[in-house]
Amino acid sequence: MAVTPTRRAGRPAWRAAASAALALLLALAAGHAPAAPKPTERSKQKAAAETERAALARKLATLKAEIGKTESAKEDAADTLAESEEAISDANRTLRELAAEQTHLNGKVAELAAEQLRLSATVAAQKQQLAKLLREQYVAGNEDRIKLLLSGDNPNRINRELQLMAYVSQSQARLLEALRANLKKVEDNQAEAQNAKQELDEIAEEERQQKAKLEQEKARRAATLASLSKKLVTQRKEAGRMEQDAQRLDNLVERLNKLIEEQARIAAAEKARQEKLAAERAAKAKADAEARALARAKAQAERERLAQEAKKAGKPAPKPVPVEEEPKVAAKPEPAQGGEVRDEKSPRPSEVALAPVVADGVFARLKGLLPVPVAGKVEKRFGSKNADGVAWKGMVVKAGGGAEVRAVAAGRVVHANWLRGYGNFIIIDHGGQYWSGYGYNEALLKRAGDVVKAGEVIATVGNTGGYEESGLYFEMRHQGKPIDPAGWVKF
């Protein structure tokens, strides 16, 4: 009898799937090897962020240099501290950023570990289910469908049994595919967890380096202070000293205002250019669409005319000739100023990095409701005069070194650098030409261009810039002119 060859020829498709599943299980028995760790992208992302900030940093450095040229070349003892005070600020900010990164990554590692446990349990259950199916198929043997076809039984029953076997086969295939997908997820999870651990190792090493740098700079500053203490005291008492510092800050504010106005003008011109281009493209598209519609209408009228003539002559109507339409081609991005090609969806260039983020009128409604930037005792008030009769344009709040300084309202940081007379100084633009400034800080925790929320920590209290005690210099300005913070902040 030729039954055996027929059996081989009629081997069901699910047998092949079962064999593949068996091979997969055998491979799993040897253990699932984790994927090779991928190189971390953290350092590349940091480099890209620094590149984005570089253009703005160069502009602000140029602005600061221009202010320096307008002043006397007389040496200032506080300037000797500038380098170490800036370095201390940078190290503190970096350590804070690294701590935030570390917290985020630790949370991510915990989530990945939980996901790994869930996936492992799912894979184990699927392996058991597949192994059970394989055992049942082995016990049933290879004769099921062939026996059923040759049994001579009721054709309806045979058909129902064959359909049932097909459903079982599909279920097995789905189970196998799900198992493969989950194994891929396990592999991806392990690779991602390994990458996160590598990034944590990077952060730990950077923290070690920054802490060593911080201690070194603090020691250097202490030594410099000790050698210049008498000179600092003498210069603080010089006539016109505070007036010169205030004028320097006025110059900085004036130049920053001009820079922001220039950036706003560039942004407005670019927006108008893009709107004009969009309008021109829309008009051209409309004209093209109207021309195509007219061509189609003419073609339709011509077809109808030919059909009428053919009908009168007793001839078959001619086949319609399709109207060819121009292929649609994506519009090329127009070149921006300076010859640079920029797509409309691309991020805005760095020259608008200082643009206000709060709408005009929002900050003005907060008068008398702003929170204090730091808890402490007000030692110098707006308008009070020093020994030379020069009025303070802000206020000084006595606070412990390292205390957190918070933004009084939302806005964008437009300056975060060392400034003679004010030390590590940060300025926030709150929109509507309202600004707040924070000086004498030990560390600036934000960079120029950063967007901050109300109450967000932006610095830590210090005594930089030659100020004798730890505290915060705080001032507010509207349209570039100092205003009394007491009418705005609930001290």
Coordinates of C-alpha atoms in Angstrom, one line a residue:
M1 CA 0.0 0.0 0.0
A2 CA 1.1 3.6 -0.7
V3 CA -0.2 4.9 2.6
T4 CA 3.2 6.0 4.1
P5 CA 4.3 8.3 1.2
T6 CA 0.8 9.9 1.4
R7 CA 1.3 10.5 5.1
R8 CA 4.6 12.2 4.4
A9 CA 3.2 14.3 1.6
G10 CA 0.2 15.4 3.8
R11 CA 2.2 16.3 6.8
P12 CA 0.3 19.2 8.5
A13 CA 1.7 22.7 8.6
W14 CA 1.5 22.8 12.4
R15 CA 4.0 20.0 12.6
A16 CA 6.6 22.3 11.1
A17 CA 5.6 25.0 13.6
A18 CA 5.9 22.4 16.4
S19 CA 9.4 21.4 15.2
A20 CA 10.4 25.1 15.2
A21 CA 9.0 25.5 18.7
L22 CA 11.0 22.5 19.9
A23 CA 14.2 23.9 18.4
L24 CA 13.4 27.2 20.2
L25 CA 12.9 25.5 23.5
L26 CA 16.2 23.6 23.1
A27 CA 17.9 26.8 22.5
L28 CA 16.3 28.3 25.6
A29 CA 17.4 25.4 27.7
A30 CA 21.0 26.4 27.2
G31 CA 20.1 29.9 28.7
H32 CA 19.3 33.2 27.1
A33 CA 22.4 35.2 26.6
P34 CA 22.0 39.0 27.2
A35 CA 22.8 41.3 24.4
A36 CA 26.1 43.1 24.3
P37 CA 25.9 46.4 26.1
K38 CA 25.3 49.3 23.8
P39 CA 27.5 52.4 24.2
T40 CA 25.9 55.1 26.2
E41 CA 24.5 58.2 24.4
R42 CA 24.7 60.4 27.5
S43 CA 28.1 62.0 26.6
K44 CA 26.9 62.7 23.0
Q45 CA 23.7 64.4 24.3
K46 CA 25.7 66.5 26.7
A47 CA 28.1 67.6 23.9
A48 CA 25.1 68.5 21.7
A49 CA 23.6 70.6 24.5
E50 CA 26.8 72.4 25.0
T51 CA 27.1 73.1 21.3
E52 CA 23.6 74.6 21.3
R53 CA 24.5 76.9 24.2
A54 CA 27.9 77.9 22.7
A55 CA 26.5 80.7 20.3
L56 CA 24.6 82.4 23.2
A57 CA 27.6 82.1 25.5
R58 CA 29.8 83.8 23.0
K59 CA 27.4 86.7 22.6
L60 CA 27.1 87.2 26.3
A61 CA 30.9 87.0 26.7
T62 CA 31.3 89.7 24.1
L63 CA 28.7 91.8 25.9
K64 CA 30.5 91.5 29.2
A65 CA 33.9 92.4 27.5
E66 CA 32.3 95.5 26.0
I67 CA 31.2 96.6 29.5
G68 CA 34.7 96.0 30.8
K69 CA 36.2 98.3 28.1
T70 CA 34.1 101.2 29.3
E71 CA 35.5 101.1 32.9
S72 CA 38.7 102.2 34.4
A73 CA 41.6 99.7 34.2
K74 CA 42.2 100.0 37.9
E75 CA 42.7 96.6 39.5
D76 CA 39.8 95.4 41.7
A77 CA 40.7 93.0 44.5
A78 CA 37.3 91.2 44.0
D79 CA 38.3 90.4 40.4
T80 CA 41.0 88.2 41.7
L81 CA 38.3 86.0 43.2
A82 CA 36.3 85.9 40.1
E83 CA 37.8 82.8 38.5
S84 CA 37.6 80.7 41.6
E85 CA 34.1 81.9 42.5
E86 CA 32.9 81.1 38.9
A87 CA 34.6 77.7 39.1
I88 CA 32.9 77.0 42.5
S89 CA 29.5 78.0 41.0
D90 CA 30.0 75.7 38.0
A91 CA 31.1 72.8 40.1
N92 CA 28.1 73.2 42.4
R93 CA 25.7 73.4 39.4
T94 CA 27.2 70.4 37.8
L95 CA 27.0 68.3 41.0
R96 CA 23.3 69.3 41.3
E97 CA 22.6 68.3 37.7
L98 CA 24.4 65.0 38.2
A99 CA 22.4 64.3 41.3
A100 CA 19.2 64.9 39.3
E101 CA 20.4 62.7 36.5
Q102 CA 21.3 60.0 39.1
T103 CA 17.8 60.1 40.7
H104 CA 16.2 59.8 37.3
L105 CA 18.4 56.9 36.2
N106 CA 17.9 55.1 39.5
G107 CA 14.2 55.3 39.0
K108 CA 14.6 54.0 35.5
V109 CA 16.7 51.1 36.6
A110 CA 14.0 50.2 39.2
E111 CA 11.3 50.3 36.5
L112 CA 13.4 48.1 34.2
A113 CA 14.0 45.6 37.0
A114 CA 10.3 45.4 37.6
E115 CA 9.6 45.0 33.9
Q116 CA 12.3 42.3 33.7
L117 CA 10.5 40.3 36.4
R118 CA 7.2 40.6 34.7
L119 CA 8.6 39.6 31.3
S120 CA 10.5 36.7 32.9
A121 CA 7.3 35.4 34.5
T122 CA 5.4 35.7 31.2
V123 CA 8.2 33.9 29.2
A124 CA 8.3 31.1 31.8
A125 CA 4.5 30.6 31.5
Q126 CA 4.7 30.6 27.7
K127 CA 7.5 28.1 27.7
Q128 CA 5.5 25.7 29.9
Q129 CA 2.4 26.1 27.8
L130 CA 4.4 25.4 24.6
A131 CA 6.1 22.5 26.1
K132 CA 2.7 21.0 27.1
L133 CA 1.4 21.4 23.6
L134 CA 4.5 19.7 22.2
R135 CA 4.1 16.8 24.5
E136 CA 0.5 16.4 23.6
Q137 CA 1.4 16.5 19.9
Y138 CA 4.1 13.9 20.4
V139 CA 1.7 11.5 22.3
A140 CA -1.0 12.0 19.6
G141 CA 1.5 11.0 16.8
N142 CA 1.5 12.0 13.2
E143 CA -1.6 10.1 12.1
D144 CA -4.3 12.5 13.1
R145 CA -5.3 14.1 9.9
I146 CA -4.4 11.2 7.6
K147 CA -6.5 8.8 9.7
L148 CA -9.4 11.2 9.7
L149 CA -9.3 11.6 5.9
L150 CA -9.1 7.8 5.3
S151 CA -11.7 6.9 8.0
G152 CA -14.6 7.0 5.6
D153 CA -16.6 8.8 8.3
N154 CA -19.3 11.4 7.8
P155 CA -17.7 14.2 5.6
N156 CA -19.3 16.9 7.8
R157 CA -17.7 15.5 10.9
I158 CA -14.3 15.2 9.1
N159 CA -14.6 18.8 8.0
R160 CA -15.4 20.0 11.5
E161 CA -12.4 18.0 12.9
L162 CA -10.0 19.4 10.3
Q163 CA -11.2 23.0 11.1
L164 CA -10.6 22.3 14.8
M165 CA -7.1 21.1 14.0
A166 CA -6.5 24.3 12.0
Y167 CA -7.6 26.5 14.9
V168 CA -5.2 24.5 17.2
S169 CA -2.4 25.0 14.7
Q170 CA -3.0 28.8 14.5
S171 CA -3.1 29.0 18.3
Q172 CA 0.2 27.3 18.5
A173 CA 1.7 29.6 15.9
R174 CA 0.4 32.7 17.9
L175 CA 1.9 31.3 21.1
L176 CA 5.2 30.8 19.4
E177 CA 5.2 34.3 17.9
A178 CA 4.3 35.8 21.3
L179 CA 7.1 33.9 23.0
R180 CA 9.6 35.2 20.4
A181 CA 8.3 38.8 20.9
N182 CA 8.7 38.6 24.7
L183 CA 12.2 37.1 24.4
K184 CA 13.1 40.2 22.2
K185 CA 11.6 42.4 24.9
V186 CA 13.7 40.7 27.5
E187 CA 16.8 41.2 25.4
D188 CA 16.0 44.9 24.9
N189 CA 15.3 45.3 28.6
Q190 CA 18.6 43.8 29.5
A191 CA 20.4 46.1 27.1
E192 CA 18.6 49.2 28.3
A193 CA 19.3 48.3 31.9
Q194 CA 23.0 47.7 31.1
N195 CA 23.2 51.1 29.3
A196 CA 21.5 52.8 32.4
K197 CA 24.1 51.2 34.7
Q198 CA 26.9 52.4 32.5
E199 CA 25.5 56.0 32.6
L200 CA 25.3 55.7 36.4
D201 CA 29.0 54.7 36.5
E202 CA 29.7 57.8 34.3
I203 CA 27.8 60.0 36.6
A204 CA 29.6 58.6 39.7
E205 CA 33.0 59.3 38.1
E206 CA 32.0 62.8 37.1
E207 CA 30.7 63.5 40.6
R208 CA 34.0 62.4 42.1
Q209 CA 35.9 64.7 39.7
Q210 CA 33.6 67.7 40.4
K211 CA 33.8 67.2 44.2
A212 CA 37.6 67.2 44.0
K213 CA 37.5 70.3 41.8
L214 CA 35.0 72.0 44.2
E215 CA 37.3 71.4 47.2
Q216 CA 40.3 72.6 45.3
E217 CA 38.6 75.8 44.2
K218 CA 37.2 76.5 47.7
A219 CA 40.7 76.2 49.1
R220 CA 42.1 78.5 46.4
R221 CA 39.4 81.1 47.2
A222 CA 40.0 80.9 50.9
A223 CA 43.7 81.5 50.3
T224 CA 43.0 84.4 48.0
L225 CA 40.6 85.9 50.5
A226 CA 43.1 85.7 53.3
S227 CA 45.8 87.5 51.2
L228 CA 43.4 90.2 50.0
S229 CA 41.2 90.7 53.1
K230 CA 42.7 94.1 53.9
K231 CA 42.6 95.3 50.3
L232 CA 38.9 94.2 50.0
V233 CA 37.9 96.1 53.1
T234 CA 39.7 99.2 51.9
Q235 CA 38.1 99.1 48.4
R236 CA 34.7 98.5 49.8
K237 CA 35.0 101.8 51.7
E238 CA 36.2 103.8 48.7
A239 CA 34.0 106.7 47.7
G240 CA 31.8 106.0 44.7
R241 CA 32.4 102.3 44.9
M242 CA 28.7 101.3 45.1
E243 CA 27.8 103.9 42.5
Q244 CA 30.3 102.3 40.0
D245 CA 28.9 98.9 40.7
A246 CA 25.3 100.1 40.1
Q247 CA 26.4 101.8 36.9
R248 CA 28.0 98.6 35.7
L249 CA 24.8 96.7 36.3
D250 CA 22.8 99.4 34.5
N251 CA 25.2 99.0 31.5
L252 CA 24.6 95.2 31.6
V253 CA 20.8 95.6 31.7
E254 CA 20.9 98.1 28.8
R255 CA 23.0 95.9 26.6
L256 CA 20.9 92.8 27.4
N257 CA 17.8 94.7 26.5
K258 CA 19.3 95.7 23.1
L259 CA 20.4 92.1 22.5
I260 CA 16.9 90.7 23.3
E261 CA 15.3 93.4 21.2
E262 CA 17.6 92.5 18.3
Q263 CA 16.7 88.8 18.7
A264 CA 13.0 89.7 18.8
R265 CA 13.4 91.7 15.6
I266 CA 15.2 88.8 13.9
A267 CA 12.5 86.3 15.1
A268 CA 9.7 88.6 13.9
A269 CA 11.4 89.1 10.5
E270 CA 11.9 85.3 10.2
K271 CA 8.2 84.7 11.1
A272 CA 7.0 87.2 8.6
R273 CA 9.2 85.7 5.9
Q274 CA 7.9 82.2 6.6
E275 CA 4.3 83.5 6.6
K276 CA 4.9 85.2 3.3
L277 CA 6.4 82.0 1.8
A278 CA 3.5 80.0 3.1
A279 CA 1.0 82.4 1.6
E280 CA 2.9 82.3 -1.8
R281 CA 2.9 78.5 -1.8
A282 CA -0.8 78.4 -0.9
A283 CA -1.6 80.9 -3.7
K284 CA 0.4 78.9 -6.2
A285 CA -1.2 75.6 -5.1
K286 CA -4.7 77.2 -5.4
A287 CA -3.9 78.5 -9.0
D288 CA -2.5 75.1 -10.0
A289 CA -5.6 73.4 -8.6
E290 CA -7.9 75.8 -10.5
A291 CA -5.9 75.2 -13.7
R292 CA -6.2 71.4 -13.3
A293 CA -9.9 71.7 -12.7
L294 CA -10.3 73.9 -15.8
A295 CA -8.4 71.4 -17.9
R296 CA -10.5 68.5 -16.6
A297 CA -13.7 70.4 -17.4
K298 CA -12.5 71.1 -20.9
A299 CA -11.5 67.5 -21.4
Q300 CA -14.9 66.4 -20.2
A301 CA -16.7 68.8 -22.5
E302 CA -14.5 67.5 -25.4
R303 CA -15.3 63.9 -24.6
E304 CA -19.1 64.6 -24.5
R305 CA -18.9 66.4 -27.9
L306 CA -17.0 63.5 -29.5
A307 CA -19.5 61.1 -28.0
Q308 CA -22.4 63.0 -29.4
E309 CA -20.8 63.1 -32.9
A310 CA -20.1 59.4 -32.8
K311 CA -23.6 58.7 -31.8
K312 CA -25.0 60.7 -34.7
A313 CA -22.6 58.9 -37.1
G314 CA -23.6 55.5 -35.6
K315 CA -20.1 54.8 -34.5
P316 CA -18.9 53.6 -31.0
A317 CA -17.9 56.4 -28.6
P318 CA -14.1 57.0 -28.5
K319 CA -12.3 55.8 -25.4
P320 CA -11.8 58.7 -22.9
V321 CA -8.2 60.0 -22.7
P322 CA -7.2 60.5 -19.0
V323 CA -6.1 63.9 -18.0
E324 CA -2.5 63.8 -16.8
E325 CA -1.9 65.5 -13.5
E326 CA 1.4 66.9 -12.4
P327 CA 3.2 64.7 -9.9
K328 CA 3.1 66.1 -6.4
V329 CA 6.6 67.1 -5.2
A330 CA 7.4 68.1 -1.7
A331 CA 8.3 71.8 -1.5
K332 CA 11.9 72.5 -0.8
P333 CA 12.7 74.5 2.4
E334 CA 13.5 78.1 1.5
P335 CA 16.9 79.5 2.4
A336 CA 16.9 81.6 5.5
Q337 CA 19.0 84.7 6.0
G338 CA 22.7 84.1 5.6
G339 CA 22.1 81.4 3.0
E340 CA 21.2 78.7 5.6
V341 CA 18.5 76.3 4.5
R342 CA 16.0 75.8 7.3
D343 CA 12.9 73.6 7.4
E344 CA 9.8 75.2 8.9
K345 CA 9.5 72.3 11.4
S346 CA 13.2 72.7 12.6
P347 CA 13.8 74.2 16.0
R348 CA 14.4 77.9 16.3
P349 CA 18.0 79.1 16.0
S350 CA 20.1 80.1 19.1
E351 CA 19.7 83.8 18.3
V352 CA 16.2 83.8 19.9
A353 CA 17.3 81.9 23.0
L354 CA 16.7 84.9 25.3
A355 CA 13.1 85.6 24.0
P356 CA 10.6 86.1 26.8
V357 CA 8.4 83.1 27.6
V358 CA 5.8 84.9 29.7
A359 CA 3.1 87.0 28.0
D360 CA 3.0 90.8 28.7
G361 CA 0.7 91.6 31.6
V362 CA 1.0 88.3 33.5
F363 CA 3.7 89.5 35.8
A364 CA 2.1 92.8 36.5
R365 CA -0.9 91.1 38.0
L366 CA 1.4 89.5 40.6
K367 CA 2.2 92.7 42.4
G368 CA 2.2 92.2 46.2
L369 CA 1.9 88.4 45.8
L370 CA 5.4 87.3 45.0
P371 CA 7.1 84.9 47.4
V372 CA 10.5 85.8 49.0
P373 CA 13.5 84.6 47.0
V374 CA 15.2 83.4 50.3
A375 CA 14.2 83.3 53.9
G376 CA 16.2 85.8 56.0
K377 CA 16.4 89.2 57.6
V378 CA 16.4 92.3 55.3
E379 CA 19.6 94.2 56.1
K380 CA 19.6 96.8 53.2
R381 CA 16.4 98.2 51.8
F382 CA 15.7 99.8 48.5
G383 CA 16.4 103.6 48.6
S384 CA 18.4 103.4 51.8
K385 CA 21.7 105.2 51.6
N386 CA 25.3 104.1 52.3
A387 CA 28.0 106.2 53.9
D388 CA 28.6 108.0 50.6
G389 CA 25.0 108.9 50.3
V390 CA 24.4 106.5 47.4
A391 CA 21.0 104.8 47.5
W392 CA 20.6 101.1 47.2
K393 CA 18.8 100.0 44.0
G394 CA 17.8 96.7 45.5
M395 CA 17.8 95.0 48.9
V396 CA 20.2 92.7 50.8
V397 CA 18.7 89.7 52.7
K398 CA 21.0 88.1 55.3
A399 CA 20.9 84.3 54.9
G400 CA 23.1 81.3 55.7
G401 CA 25.6 80.2 53.1
G402 CA 24.3 77.5 50.8
A403 CA 20.6 78.4 51.4
E404 CA 18.4 77.9 48.3
V405 CA 17.5 80.9 46.3
R406 CA 14.2 80.6 44.4
A407 CA 12.8 82.5 41.4
V408 CA 10.0 84.9 42.5
A409 CA 8.1 84.1 39.3
A410 CA 8.3 82.2 36.1
G411 CA 10.5 83.5 33.3
R412 CA 13.7 83.0 31.3
V413 CA 17.2 83.4 32.5
V414 CA 18.9 86.1 30.5
H415 CA 22.2 86.3 32.5
A416 CA 24.0 83.9 34.7
N417 CA 27.6 84.9 35.3
W418 CA 30.0 86.6 37.6
L419 CA 29.7 90.4 37.7
R420 CA 32.0 92.8 39.6
G421 CA 30.3 94.1 42.7
Y422 CA 27.6 91.4 42.6
G423 CA 29.5 88.2 42.4
N424 CA 27.7 85.3 40.8
F425 CA 24.6 87.1 39.4
I426 CA 21.5 85.8 37.8
I427 CA 18.8 87.8 36.0
I428 CA 15.3 86.5 35.0
D429 CA 13.1 88.1 32.4
H430 CA 9.4 87.8 33.5
G431 CA 7.9 89.3 30.4
G432 CA 6.4 92.8 30.0
Q433 CA 9.9 94.2 30.6
Y434 CA 9.9 93.1 34.2
W435 CA 13.2 91.6 35.5
S436 CA 14.5 90.3 38.8
G437 CA 18.1 90.0 39.7
Y438 CA 19.9 87.8 42.4
G439 CA 23.5 88.5 43.5
Y440 CA 26.3 87.4 45.9
N441 CA 25.4 83.8 45.2
E442 CA 27.8 80.9 45.9
A443 CA 26.5 78.9 43.0
L444 CA 24.3 79.6 40.0
L445 CA 22.2 76.6 39.2
K446 CA 20.7 77.8 35.9
R447 CA 22.3 78.9 32.6
A448 CA 21.4 81.8 30.3
G449 CA 18.5 80.7 28.1
D450 CA 16.9 78.3 30.7
V451 CA 13.2 78.6 31.4
V452 CA 12.3 78.6 35.1
K453 CA 9.1 78.2 37.1
A454 CA 7.9 80.3 40.0
G455 CA 9.6 79.0 43.2
E456 CA 12.2 76.9 41.3
V457 CA 15.7 76.8 42.9
I458 CA 18.0 78.9 40.8
A459 CA 21.0 79.6 43.0
T460 CA 22.5 79.1 46.5
V461 CA 23.4 81.9 48.9
G462 CA 27.0 83.0 49.2
N463 CA 29.2 86.1 49.6
T464 CA 30.8 86.4 46.2
G465 CA 31.9 89.6 44.5
G466 CA 33.7 90.8 47.6
Y467 CA 30.6 91.1 49.9
E468 CA 31.7 90.6 53.5
E469 CA 28.8 88.4 54.8
S470 CA 26.7 85.6 53.2
G471 CA 23.4 86.9 51.9
L472 CA 21.4 87.6 48.8
Y473 CA 21.3 90.9 46.8
F474 CA 17.8 91.1 45.2
E475 CA 16.5 93.8 42.9
M476 CA 13.7 94.2 40.5
R477 CA 13.5 96.3 37.3
H478 CA 10.8 97.5 34.9
Q479 CA 11.8 98.8 31.5
G480 CA 15.4 98.8 32.7
K481 CA 14.8 101.0 35.7
P482 CA 15.1 99.7 39.3
I483 CA 11.8 99.5 41.3
D484 CA 11.2 98.8 45.0
P485 CA 10.8 95.0 45.6
A486 CA 8.9 95.7 48.8
G487 CA 5.8 96.6 46.8
W488 CA 6.0 93.3 45.0
V489 CA 7.4 90.7 47.3
K490 CA 5.9 89.6 50.7
F491 CA 9.0 90.1 52.9

